[in-house]
Amino acid sequence: MQIKKYTDYGLRTLIYLATLPKGRLATINEICAAYEIPRNHLNKVIHQLGKEGFIITRRGKNGGFQLAAEPAEIRLDHVIRRLEGDTPWVNCHSPVCVIEPACELKHILAAGKRVFYDYLASYTLHSLLHKRNELEQIFSTREF
Amino acid sequence: MQIKKYTDYGLRTLIYLATLPKGRLATINEICAAYEIPRNHLNKVIHQLGKEGFIITRRGKNGGFQLAAEPAEIRLDHVIRRLEGDTPWVNCHSPVCVIEPACELKHILAAGKRVFYDYLASYTLHSLLHKRNELEQIFSTREF
DNA sequence: TAAGTACATGCTTTAATAATGCATCTTAAT
DNA sequence: ATTAAGATGCATTATTAAAGCATGTACTTA
Ligand code: SF4
Ligand code: SF4
């Protein structure tokens, strides 16, 4: 019961982008240097962030990516649902559970999952920037 | 992002026990036959359920286990927290995350986790017995 | 228009963890 | 004693996430 690094890397990317001046593009190399995370994995995350419309990517020389919307418009539940994958939190098939037709548990867990995401829906990328100055300072000591 | 089979097996065990007449002991073999799940894994689950005080186990011939309390007294959040392990839903260490001191995200996720378990706290084992008759029928067609 | 740089895409390999298997011990009833 | 039950610890397998690698495609700029 833990979100994937994949998902966290995506959130870290959004946080990084949010600290940049508007219009400024970041690159994959820049992000994985800042966070000391592997380029190959981040590569896939960035790609999905683009597909899902959270960032705008640009190929080629001087390419990179930036936020596709204001931080306050990017909801955490949306981001996490997409990156994490929105499957049930209990697997009642494969293999099939014999009490499935009579089981209330799966409905309760599904409702719990909804409650979790509903809570996250009250936060946006903007909510993650309270310590923006500290974040910028951390990043500034890592770039060159 | 999914609960372990281990946890689900524990919940299934409690459901099974709740359908039995009070005082009647069940055995590991009985449960794994009913659900068609491996004995070795269930073994560990049962053991923990006993350690945590959800069931009372008895060794030796004619041994087995039964619920340690009324179904309405056994809260789902307690059971799942214990069986699932109550660690944070995001791992900010190992490897260490460079923005950890300035990061709000982990607090939000921790709060989301609390919201999830708070929701589960409104349900008990009793809540899982609405279709008790169906459950008993399913089990009765599997024992011998 | 050639060279270079950045994301896109697909496949492979490794690492981490859950799930399962197995052997043996301990306890209790008969 | 024998038998049947859970307790305990270690080994193995299966699943999934994470990371690596190779190459393709788009775009910029000299
Ligand atoms: S017990 Fe309920 S929740 Fe668990 S696998 Fe069976 S049907 Fe799904
Ligand atoms: S970004 Fe925040 S939540 Fe994610 S690993 Fe770093 S400190 Fe933890």
mmCIF file of C-alpha atoms (C1' of nucleotides) and ligand atoms in Angstrom:
data_model
loop_
_atom_site.group_PDB
_atom_site.id
_atom_site.type_symbol
_atom_site.label_atom_id
_atom_site.label_comp_id
_atom_site.label_asym_id
_atom_site.label_seq_id
_atom_site.Cartn_x
_atom_site.Cartn_y
_atom_site.Cartn_z
ATOM 1 C CA MET A 1 0.000 0.000 0.000
ATOM 2 C CA GLN A 2 2.184 2.771 -1.317
ATOM 3 C CA ILE A 3 2.199 4.985 -4.372
ATOM 4 C CA LYS A 4 4.765 4.142 -6.998
ATOM 5 C CA LYS A 5 8.016 6.033 -7.379
ATOM 6 C CA TYR A 6 6.761 6.603 -10.879
ATOM 7 C CA THR A 7 3.875 8.666 -9.502
ATOM 8 C CA ASP A 8 6.051 10.517 -7.048
ATOM 9 C CA TYR A 9 8.534 11.367 -9.788
ATOM 10 C CA GLY A 10 5.679 12.888 -11.731
ATOM 11 C CA LEU A 11 4.650 15.023 -8.789
ATOM 12 C CA ARG A 12 8.230 16.084 -8.203
ATOM 13 C CA THR A 13 8.442 17.138 -11.819
ATOM 14 C CA LEU A 14 5.341 19.284 -11.486
ATOM 15 C CA ILE A 15 6.709 20.845 -8.305
ATOM 16 C CA TYR A 16 9.951 21.650 -10.085
ATOM 17 C CA LEU A 17 8.162 23.172 -13.032
ATOM 18 C CA ALA A 18 6.016 25.286 -10.744
ATOM 19 C CA THR A 19 9.101 26.935 -9.254
ATOM 20 C CA LEU A 20 10.361 28.070 -12.648
ATOM 21 C CA PRO A 21 9.517 31.475 -14.146
ATOM 22 C CA LYS A 22 6.540 31.203 -16.463
ATOM 23 C CA GLY A 23 7.443 30.277 -20.019
ATOM 24 C CA ARG A 24 10.761 28.752 -19.077
ATOM 25 C CA LEU A 25 11.197 25.187 -20.341
ATOM 26 C CA ALA A 26 12.831 22.441 -18.304
ATOM 27 C CA THR A 27 14.463 19.303 -19.661
ATOM 28 C CA ILE A 28 14.489 15.711 -18.482
ATOM 29 C CA ASN A 29 18.202 15.963 -17.787
ATOM 30 C CA GLU A 30 17.625 19.011 -15.641
ATOM 31 C CA ILE A 31 14.980 17.277 -13.514
ATOM 32 C CA CYS A 32 16.858 14.068 -12.974
ATOM 33 C CA ALA A 33 19.940 16.030 -12.014
ATOM 34 C CA ALA A 34 17.943 18.118 -9.552
ATOM 35 C CA TYR A 35 16.383 15.084 -7.868
ATOM 36 C CA GLU A 36 19.177 12.583 -8.477
ATOM 37 C CA ILE A 37 16.793 10.138 -10.067
ATOM 38 C CA PRO A 38 17.364 7.906 -13.112
ATOM 39 C CA ARG A 39 16.760 9.491 -16.467
ATOM 40 C CA ASN A 40 15.258 6.405 -18.074
ATOM 41 C CA HIS A 41 12.451 6.073 -15.617
ATOM 42 C CA LEU A 42 11.689 9.776 -15.524
ATOM 43 C CA ASN A 43 11.589 9.702 -19.290
ATOM 44 C CA LYS A 44 8.431 7.600 -19.189
ATOM 45 C CA VAL A 45 6.845 9.726 -16.513
ATOM 46 C CA ILE A 46 7.393 12.938 -18.464
ATOM 47 C CA HIS A 47 5.964 11.328 -21.533
ATOM 48 C CA GLN A 48 2.788 10.390 -19.715
ATOM 49 C CA LEU A 49 2.494 13.799 -18.085
ATOM 50 C CA GLY A 50 2.495 15.172 -21.602
ATOM 51 C CA LYS A 51 -0.047 12.673 -22.905
ATOM 52 C CA GLU A 52 -2.358 13.420 -19.981
ATOM 53 C CA GLY A 53 -2.128 17.125 -20.667
ATOM 54 C CA PHE A 54 -0.510 18.237 -17.429
ATOM 55 C CA ILE A 55 2.534 19.573 -19.246
ATOM 56 C CA ILE A 56 3.283 20.816 -22.741
ATOM 57 C CA THR A 57 6.306 19.185 -24.305
ATOM 58 C CA ARG A 58 8.416 20.430 -27.153
ATOM 59 C CA ARG A 59 10.880 18.299 -29.042
ATOM 60 C CA GLY A 60 14.121 19.219 -30.677
ATOM 61 C CA LYS A 61 16.875 21.618 -29.837
ATOM 62 C CA ASN A 62 15.919 24.069 -27.108
ATOM 63 C CA GLY A 63 12.999 21.783 -26.439
ATOM 64 C CA GLY A 64 11.667 20.748 -23.052
ATOM 65 C CA PHE A 65 8.370 21.103 -21.225
ATOM 66 C CA GLN A 66 6.365 23.433 -19.041
ATOM 67 C CA LEU A 67 3.160 23.336 -17.068
ATOM 68 C CA ALA A 68 0.076 23.253 -19.245
ATOM 69 C CA ALA A 69 -1.938 25.271 -16.719
ATOM 70 C CA GLU A 70 -1.615 27.405 -13.619
ATOM 71 C CA PRO A 71 -0.532 25.437 -10.552
ATOM 72 C CA ALA A 72 -3.850 26.231 -8.874
ATOM 73 C CA GLU A 73 -5.612 24.533 -11.784
ATOM 74 C CA ILE A 74 -3.727 21.258 -11.518
ATOM 75 C CA ARG A 75 -5.526 19.028 -9.029
ATOM 76 C CA LEU A 76 -3.582 16.431 -7.124
ATOM 77 C CA ASP A 77 -6.301 13.827 -7.383
ATOM 78 C CA HIS A 78 -6.210 14.085 -11.160
ATOM 79 C CA VAL A 79 -2.443 13.744 -11.328
ATOM 80 C CA ILE A 80 -2.195 10.839 -8.912
ATOM 81 C CA ARG A 81 -5.172 8.983 -10.354
ATOM 82 C CA ARG A 82 -3.612 9.138 -13.813
ATOM 83 C CA LEU A 83 -0.037 8.312 -12.917
ATOM 84 C CA GLU A 84 -0.895 5.688 -10.346
ATOM 85 C CA GLY A 85 -3.475 3.967 -12.469
ATOM 86 C CA ASP A 86 -7.088 3.951 -11.380
ATOM 87 C CA THR A 87 -7.708 0.279 -10.642
ATOM 88 C CA PRO A 88 -9.597 -1.117 -7.628
ATOM 89 C CA TRP A 89 -7.637 -1.407 -4.407
ATOM 90 C CA VAL A 90 -8.629 -5.046 -4.020
ATOM 91 C CA ASN A 91 -8.464 -7.716 -6.653
ATOM 92 C CA CYS A 92 -11.525 -9.940 -6.508
ATOM 93 C CA HIS A 93 -10.760 -11.731 -9.762
ATOM 94 C CA SER A 94 -7.631 -13.530 -10.979
ATOM 95 C CA PRO A 95 -8.007 -15.653 -9.090
ATOM 96 C CA VAL A 96 -11.733 -15.388 -8.628
ATOM 97 C CA CYS A 97 -12.996 -15.018 -5.063
ATOM 98 C CA VAL A 98 -15.765 -17.488 -4.254
ATOM 99 C CA ILE A 99 -17.797 -15.056 -2.124
ATOM 100 C CA GLU A 100 -17.593 -12.240 -4.622
ATOM 101 C CA PRO A 101 -21.353 -12.068 -5.257
ATOM 102 C CA ALA A 102 -22.100 -11.864 -1.543
ATOM 103 C CA CYS A 103 -19.230 -9.618 -0.511
ATOM 104 C CA GLU A 104 -19.724 -6.093 0.819
ATOM 105 C CA LEU A 105 -16.053 -5.523 1.499
ATOM 106 C CA LYS A 106 -15.091 -4.592 -2.032
ATOM 107 C CA HIS A 107 -17.736 -1.886 -2.085
ATOM 108 C CA ILE A 108 -16.504 -0.435 1.173
ATOM 109 C CA LEU A 109 -12.927 -0.411 -0.069
ATOM 110 C CA ALA A 110 -14.037 1.216 -3.297
ATOM 111 C CA ALA A 111 -15.832 3.891 -1.311
ATOM 112 C CA GLY A 112 -12.731 4.373 0.819
ATOM 113 C CA LYS A 113 -10.718 4.917 -2.304
ATOM 114 C CA ARG A 114 -13.219 7.548 -3.442
ATOM 115 C CA VAL A 115 -12.981 9.266 -0.078
ATOM 116 C CA PHE A 116 -9.200 9.347 -0.420
ATOM 117 C CA TYR A 117 -9.289 10.938 -3.851
ATOM 118 C CA ASP A 118 -12.055 13.320 -2.851
ATOM 119 C CA TYR A 119 -9.763 14.547 -0.140
ATOM 120 C CA LEU A 120 -6.895 15.014 -2.553
ATOM 121 C CA ALA A 121 -9.248 16.926 -4.805
ATOM 122 C CA SER A 122 -9.141 19.776 -2.319
ATOM 123 C CA TYR A 123 -5.467 20.313 -3.122
ATOM 124 C CA THR A 124 -3.691 21.508 -6.222
ATOM 125 C CA LEU A 125 -0.109 21.915 -7.310
ATOM 126 C CA HIS A 126 -0.369 25.389 -5.828
ATOM 127 C CA SER A 127 -0.890 23.796 -2.399
ATOM 128 C CA LEU A 128 2.576 22.283 -2.682
ATOM 129 C CA LEU A 129 4.313 25.635 -3.030
ATOM 130 C CA HIS A 130 4.002 27.043 0.475
ATOM 131 C CA LYS A 131 7.722 26.674 0.948
ATOM 132 C CA ARG A 132 8.502 27.844 -2.538
ATOM 133 C CA ASN A 133 11.564 29.793 -1.455
ATOM 134 C CA GLU A 134 13.081 26.754 0.202
ATOM 135 C CA LEU A 135 12.347 24.685 -2.871
ATOM 136 C CA GLU A 136 14.022 27.213 -5.151
ATOM 137 C CA GLN A 137 17.012 27.323 -2.884
ATOM 138 C CA ILE A 138 17.349 23.548 -2.904
ATOM 139 C CA PHE A 139 17.172 23.487 -6.680
ATOM 140 C CA SER A 140 19.561 26.389 -7.133
ATOM 141 C CA THR A 141 22.306 24.618 -5.241
ATOM 142 C CA ARG A 142 22.074 21.698 -7.635
ATOM 143 C CA GLU A 143 22.104 23.269 -11.065
ATOM 144 C CA PHE A 144 25.105 24.592 -12.927
ATOM 145 C CA MET B 1 -1.844 0.810 -4.920
ATOM 146 C CA GLN B 2 -3.695 -2.276 -3.794
ATOM 147 C CA ILE B 3 -4.105 -4.132 -0.532
ATOM 148 C CA LYS B 4 -2.188 -7.372 -0.254
ATOM 149 C CA LYS B 5 -3.814 -10.746 -0.702
ATOM 150 C CA TYR B 6 -2.500 -11.353 2.769
ATOM 151 C CA THR B 7 -4.823 -8.660 4.114
ATOM 152 C CA ASP B 8 -7.757 -9.831 2.073
ATOM 153 C CA TYR B 9 -7.241 -13.393 3.267
ATOM 154 C CA GLY B 10 -7.440 -12.107 6.816
ATOM 155 C CA LEU B 11 -10.707 -10.338 6.124
ATOM 156 C CA ARG B 12 -12.107 -13.412 4.407
ATOM 157 C CA THR B 13 -11.204 -15.436 7.457
ATOM 158 C CA LEU B 14 -13.071 -13.053 9.723
ATOM 159 C CA ILE B 15 -16.079 -13.143 7.411
ATOM 160 C CA TYR B 16 -16.043 -16.919 7.500
ATOM 161 C CA LEU B 17 -15.796 -17.013 11.275
ATOM 162 C CA ALA B 18 -18.654 -14.562 11.596
ATOM 163 C CA THR B 19 -20.971 -16.918 9.739
ATOM 164 C CA LEU B 20 -20.313 -19.777 12.146
ATOM 165 C CA PRO B 21 -22.452 -20.443 15.234
ATOM 166 C CA LYS B 22 -20.908 -18.832 18.300
ATOM 167 C CA GLY B 23 -18.363 -20.998 20.057
ATOM 168 C CA ARG B 24 -17.671 -23.154 17.025
ATOM 169 C CA LEU B 25 -13.984 -23.362 16.119
ATOM 170 C CA ALA B 26 -12.724 -23.280 12.551
ATOM 171 C CA THR B 27 -9.424 -24.648 11.298
ATOM 172 C CA ILE B 28 -6.930 -23.383 8.771
ATOM 173 C CA ASN B 29 -7.661 -26.340 6.519
ATOM 174 C CA GLU B 30 -11.358 -25.529 6.634
ATOM 175 C CA ILE B 31 -10.807 -21.914 5.571
ATOM 176 C CA CYS B 32 -8.388 -22.618 2.770
ATOM 177 C CA ALA B 33 -10.722 -25.287 1.440
ATOM 178 C CA ALA B 34 -13.653 -22.885 1.550
ATOM 179 C CA TYR B 35 -11.811 -20.125 -0.319
ATOM 180 C CA GLU B 36 -9.486 -22.297 -2.404
ATOM 181 C CA ILE B 37 -6.442 -20.425 -1.171
ATOM 182 C CA PRO B 38 -3.016 -21.816 -0.210
ATOM 183 C CA ARG B 39 -2.668 -23.148 3.309
ATOM 184 C CA ASN B 40 0.862 -21.878 3.827
ATOM 185 C CA HIS B 41 0.039 -18.277 3.247
ATOM 186 C CA LEU B 42 -3.158 -18.383 5.249
ATOM 187 C CA ASN B 43 -1.184 -19.961 8.060
ATOM 188 C CA LYS B 44 0.719 -16.721 8.594
ATOM 189 C CA VAL B 45 -2.384 -14.600 8.336
ATOM 190 C CA ILE B 46 -4.190 -16.628 10.982
ATOM 191 C CA HIS B 47 -1.180 -16.423 13.208
ATOM 192 C CA GLN B 48 -1.125 -12.644 13.002
ATOM 193 C CA LEU B 49 -4.876 -12.378 13.496
ATOM 194 C CA GLY B 50 -4.291 -14.237 16.730
ATOM 195 C CA LYS B 51 -1.350 -12.105 17.795
ATOM 196 C CA GLU B 52 -3.346 -8.946 17.120
ATOM 197 C CA GLY B 53 -6.215 -10.221 19.219
ATOM 198 C CA PHE B 54 -8.878 -10.412 16.522
ATOM 199 C CA ILE B 55 -9.271 -14.148 16.975
ATOM 200 C CA ILE B 56 -8.638 -16.619 19.759
ATOM 201 C CA THR B 57 -6.571 -19.593 18.696
ATOM 202 C CA ARG B 58 -6.286 -22.966 20.340
ATOM 203 C CA ARG B 59 -3.577 -25.475 19.554
ATOM 204 C CA GLY B 60 -3.656 -29.197 19.646
ATOM 205 C CA LYS B 61 -6.227 -31.770 18.693
ATOM 206 C CA ASN B 62 -9.704 -30.308 18.208
ATOM 207 C CA GLY B 63 -8.021 -26.919 18.164
ATOM 208 C CA GLY B 64 -8.814 -24.028 15.865
ATOM 209 C CA PHE B 65 -9.874 -20.444 16.283
ATOM 210 C CA GLN B 66 -12.885 -18.212 16.718
ATOM 211 C CA LEU B 67 -13.649 -14.516 16.791
ATOM 212 C CA ALA B 68 -12.339 -12.782 19.891
ATOM 213 C CA ALA B 69 -15.248 -10.325 19.924
ATOM 214 C CA GLU B 70 -18.670 -9.679 18.454
ATOM 215 C CA PRO B 71 -18.558 -8.831 14.737
ATOM 216 C CA ALA B 72 -19.920 -5.365 15.517
ATOM 217 C CA GLU B 73 -16.912 -4.771 17.755
ATOM 218 C CA ILE B 74 -14.309 -5.610 15.115
ATOM 219 C CA ARG B 75 -13.531 -2.467 13.150
ATOM 220 C CA LEU B 76 -12.341 -2.747 9.582
ATOM 221 C CA ASP B 77 -9.805 0.051 9.933
ATOM 222 C CA HIS B 78 -8.164 -1.790 12.794
ATOM 223 C CA VAL B 79 -7.958 -5.054 10.909
ATOM 224 C CA ILE B 80 -6.679 -3.582 7.671
ATOM 225 C CA ARG B 81 -4.192 -1.273 9.363
ATOM 226 C CA ARG B 82 -2.677 -4.215 11.203
ATOM 227 C CA LEU B 83 -2.613 -6.720 8.410
ATOM 228 C CA GLU B 84 -1.585 -4.282 5.734
ATOM 229 C CA GLY B 85 1.115 -2.649 7.816
ATOM 230 C CA ASP B 86 0.740 0.966 8.807
ATOM 231 C CA THR B 87 3.589 2.592 6.894
ATOM 232 C CA PRO B 88 3.386 5.909 4.980
ATOM 233 C CA TRP B 89 1.929 5.732 1.485
ATOM 234 C CA VAL B 90 4.931 7.511 0.047
ATOM 235 C CA ASN B 91 8.555 6.701 0.714
ATOM 236 C CA CYS B 92 10.571 9.885 1.151
ATOM 237 C CA HIS B 93 13.682 8.103 2.363
ATOM 238 C CA SER B 94 15.703 5.235 0.889
ATOM 239 C CA PRO B 95 16.620 6.845 -1.290
ATOM 240 C CA VAL B 96 16.333 10.219 0.355
ATOM 241 C CA CYS B 97 14.332 12.873 -1.468
ATOM 242 C CA VAL B 98 16.204 16.150 -1.782
ATOM 243 C CA ILE B 99 13.161 18.367 -1.265
ATOM 244 C CA GLU B 100 11.930 16.457 1.757
ATOM 245 C CA PRO B 101 12.289 19.388 4.188
ATOM 246 C CA ALA B 102 10.325 21.693 1.907
ATOM 247 C CA CYS B 103 7.710 19.209 0.709
ATOM 248 C CA GLU B 104 4.025 19.516 1.548
ATOM 249 C CA LEU B 105 3.015 16.530 -0.519
ATOM 250 C CA LYS B 106 3.891 13.904 2.030
ATOM 251 C CA HIS B 107 1.697 15.614 4.611
ATOM 252 C CA ILE B 108 -1.218 15.715 2.225
ATOM 253 C CA LEU B 109 -0.810 12.062 1.379
ATOM 254 C CA ALA B 110 -0.558 11.201 5.059
ATOM 255 C CA ALA B 111 -3.767 13.111 5.682
ATOM 256 C CA GLY B 112 -5.401 11.290 2.784
ATOM 257 C CA LYS B 113 -4.425 8.015 4.339
ATOM 258 C CA ARG B 114 -6.009 9.110 7.609
ATOM 259 C CA VAL B 115 -9.180 10.073 5.766
ATOM 260 C CA PHE B 116 -9.279 6.622 4.195
ATOM 261 C CA TYR B 117 -8.947 4.817 7.500
ATOM 262 C CA ASP B 118 -11.365 7.181 9.197
ATOM 263 C CA TYR B 119 -13.898 6.157 6.614
ATOM 264 C CA LEU B 120 -13.228 2.481 7.187
ATOM 265 C CA ALA B 121 -13.652 3.108 10.901
ATOM 266 C CA SER B 122 -17.357 3.537 10.290
ATOM 267 C CA TYR B 123 -17.613 -0.117 9.331
ATOM 268 C CA THR B 124 -17.177 -3.316 11.279
ATOM 269 C CA LEU B 125 -17.154 -6.996 10.520
ATOM 270 C CA HIS B 126 -20.892 -6.831 11.132
ATOM 271 C CA SER B 127 -21.186 -4.502 8.130
ATOM 272 C CA LEU B 128 -19.934 -7.328 5.939
ATOM 273 C CA LEU B 129 -22.739 -9.686 6.900
ATOM 274 C CA HIS B 130 -25.692 -8.137 5.097
ATOM 275 C CA LYS B 131 -25.797 -11.081 2.740
ATOM 276 C CA ARG B 132 -25.101 -13.576 5.473
ATOM 277 C CA ASN B 133 -27.486 -16.147 4.038
ATOM 278 C CA GLU B 134 -25.759 -16.072 0.680
ATOM 279 C CA LEU B 135 -22.408 -16.392 2.375
ATOM 280 C CA GLU B 136 -23.545 -19.414 4.377
ATOM 281 C CA GLN B 137 -24.916 -21.009 1.279
ATOM 282 C CA ILE B 138 -21.653 -20.520 -0.588
ATOM 283 C CA PHE B 139 -19.703 -22.041 2.260
ATOM 284 C CA SER B 140 -22.113 -24.941 2.759
ATOM 285 C CA THR B 141 -21.659 -26.096 -0.806
ATOM 286 C CA ARG B 142 -17.892 -26.350 -0.257
ATOM 287 C CA GLU B 143 -17.555 -28.237 3.004
ATOM 288 C CA PHE B 144 -17.892 -31.984 3.478
ATOM 289 C "C1'" DT C 1 20.629 21.376 -45.398
ATOM 290 C "C1'" DA C 2 23.496 19.092 -42.152
ATOM 291 C "C1'" DA C 3 24.356 18.659 -37.381
ATOM 292 C "C1'" DG C 4 22.904 18.514 -32.928
ATOM 293 C "C1'" DT C 5 19.597 18.205 -29.221
ATOM 294 C "C1'" DA C 6 15.576 17.025 -27.004
ATOM 295 C "C1'" DC C 7 11.427 14.130 -26.381
ATOM 296 C "C1'" DA C 8 9.110 9.530 -28.141
ATOM 297 C "C1'" DT C 9 8.874 4.592 -28.314
ATOM 298 C "C1'" DG C 10 9.674 -0.158 -27.583
ATOM 299 C "C1'" DC C 11 12.157 -3.824 -25.680
ATOM 300 C "C1'" DT C 12 15.142 -5.933 -22.160
ATOM 301 C "C1'" DT C 13 17.007 -6.544 -17.692
ATOM 302 C "C1'" DT C 14 17.306 -5.963 -12.752
ATOM 303 C "C1'" DA C 15 15.464 -5.183 -8.122
ATOM 304 C "C1'" DA C 16 12.013 -5.366 -4.733
ATOM 305 C "C1'" DT C 17 8.300 -7.464 -2.651
ATOM 306 C "C1'" DA C 18 4.511 -10.465 -2.225
ATOM 307 C "C1'" DA C 19 3.099 -15.034 -2.448
ATOM 308 C "C1'" DT C 20 3.884 -19.677 -1.831
ATOM 309 C "C1'" DG C 21 6.248 -23.938 -0.381
ATOM 310 C "C1'" DC C 22 8.458 -26.818 3.017
ATOM 311 C "C1'" DA C 23 10.239 -28.638 7.284
ATOM 312 C "C1'" DT C 24 9.955 -28.798 11.965
ATOM 313 C "C1'" DC C 25 8.424 -27.498 16.571
ATOM 314 C "C1'" DT C 26 4.985 -26.980 20.203
ATOM 315 C "C1'" DT C 27 0.616 -27.774 22.310
ATOM 316 C "C1'" DA C 28 -3.384 -30.274 23.672
ATOM 317 C "C1'" DA C 29 -6.917 -34.041 23.410
ATOM 318 C "C1'" DT C 30 -7.600 -38.900 23.484
ATOM 319 C "C1'" DA D 1 1.941 -42.677 22.809
ATOM 320 C "C1'" DT D 2 -0.583 -40.992 19.012
ATOM 321 C "C1'" DT D 3 -2.772 -37.674 16.524
ATOM 322 C "C1'" DA D 4 -4.294 -33.251 15.142
ATOM 323 C "C1'" DA D 5 -4.029 -28.675 15.450
ATOM 324 C "C1'" DG D 6 -1.502 -24.012 15.336
ATOM 325 C "C1'" DA D 7 3.538 -21.767 15.686
ATOM 326 C "C1'" DT D 8 7.836 -20.721 13.656
ATOM 327 C "C1'" DG D 9 11.602 -20.060 10.527
ATOM 328 C "C1'" DC D 10 13.686 -20.527 6.216
ATOM 329 C "C1'" DA D 11 13.668 -21.280 1.113
ATOM 330 C "C1'" DT D 12 11.635 -20.663 -3.290
ATOM 331 C "C1'" DT D 13 8.717 -18.748 -6.887
ATOM 332 C "C1'" DA D 14 5.820 -15.219 -9.033
ATOM 333 C "C1'" DT D 15 4.622 -10.606 -9.802
ATOM 334 C "C1'" DT D 16 5.446 -6.000 -10.465
ATOM 335 C "C1'" DA D 17 8.024 -1.886 -10.292
ATOM 336 C "C1'" DA D 18 12.189 0.186 -11.528
ATOM 337 C "C1'" DA D 19 15.895 0.893 -14.352
ATOM 338 C "C1'" DG D 20 18.668 0.268 -18.560
ATOM 339 C "C1'" DC D 21 19.367 0.386 -23.508
ATOM 340 C "C1'" DA D 22 18.765 1.282 -28.328
ATOM 341 C "C1'" DT D 23 16.727 3.721 -31.734
ATOM 342 C "C1'" DG D 24 13.257 6.809 -33.819
ATOM 343 C "C1'" DT D 25 11.286 11.393 -34.622
ATOM 344 C "C1'" DA D 26 10.788 16.317 -34.355
ATOM 345 C "C1'" DC D 27 12.697 20.719 -34.114
ATOM 346 C "C1'" DT D 28 16.465 24.401 -33.989
ATOM 347 C "C1'" DT D 29 20.202 26.553 -35.596
ATOM 348 C "C1'" DA D 30 24.517 27.278 -37.879
HETATM 349 S S1 SF4 E 1 -13.515 -11.100 0.032
HETATM 350 FE FE1 SF4 E 1 -14.644 -9.539 -1.075
HETATM 351 S S2 SF4 E 1 -13.125 -7.959 -1.407
HETATM 352 FE FE2 SF4 E 1 -11.955 -9.787 -0.865
HETATM 353 S S3 SF4 E 1 -11.525 -10.739 -2.865
HETATM 354 FE FE3 SF4 E 1 -13.427 -11.670 -2.127
HETATM 355 S S4 SF4 E 1 -14.988 -10.409 -3.116
HETATM 356 FE FE4 SF4 E 1 -13.113 -9.223 -3.244
HETATM 357 S S1 SF4 E 2 8.443 14.843 -3.220
HETATM 358 FE FE1 SF4 E 2 7.700 14.991 -1.111
HETATM 359 S S2 SF4 E 2 6.401 13.176 -0.928
HETATM 360 FE FE2 SF4 E 2 7.659 12.805 -2.726
HETATM 361 S S3 SF4 E 2 9.441 11.715 -1.919
HETATM 362 FE FE3 SF4 E 2 9.995 13.898 -1.912
HETATM 363 S S4 SF4 E 2 9.463 14.535 0.153
HETATM 364 FE FE4 SF4 E 2 8.397 12.593 -0.141
#
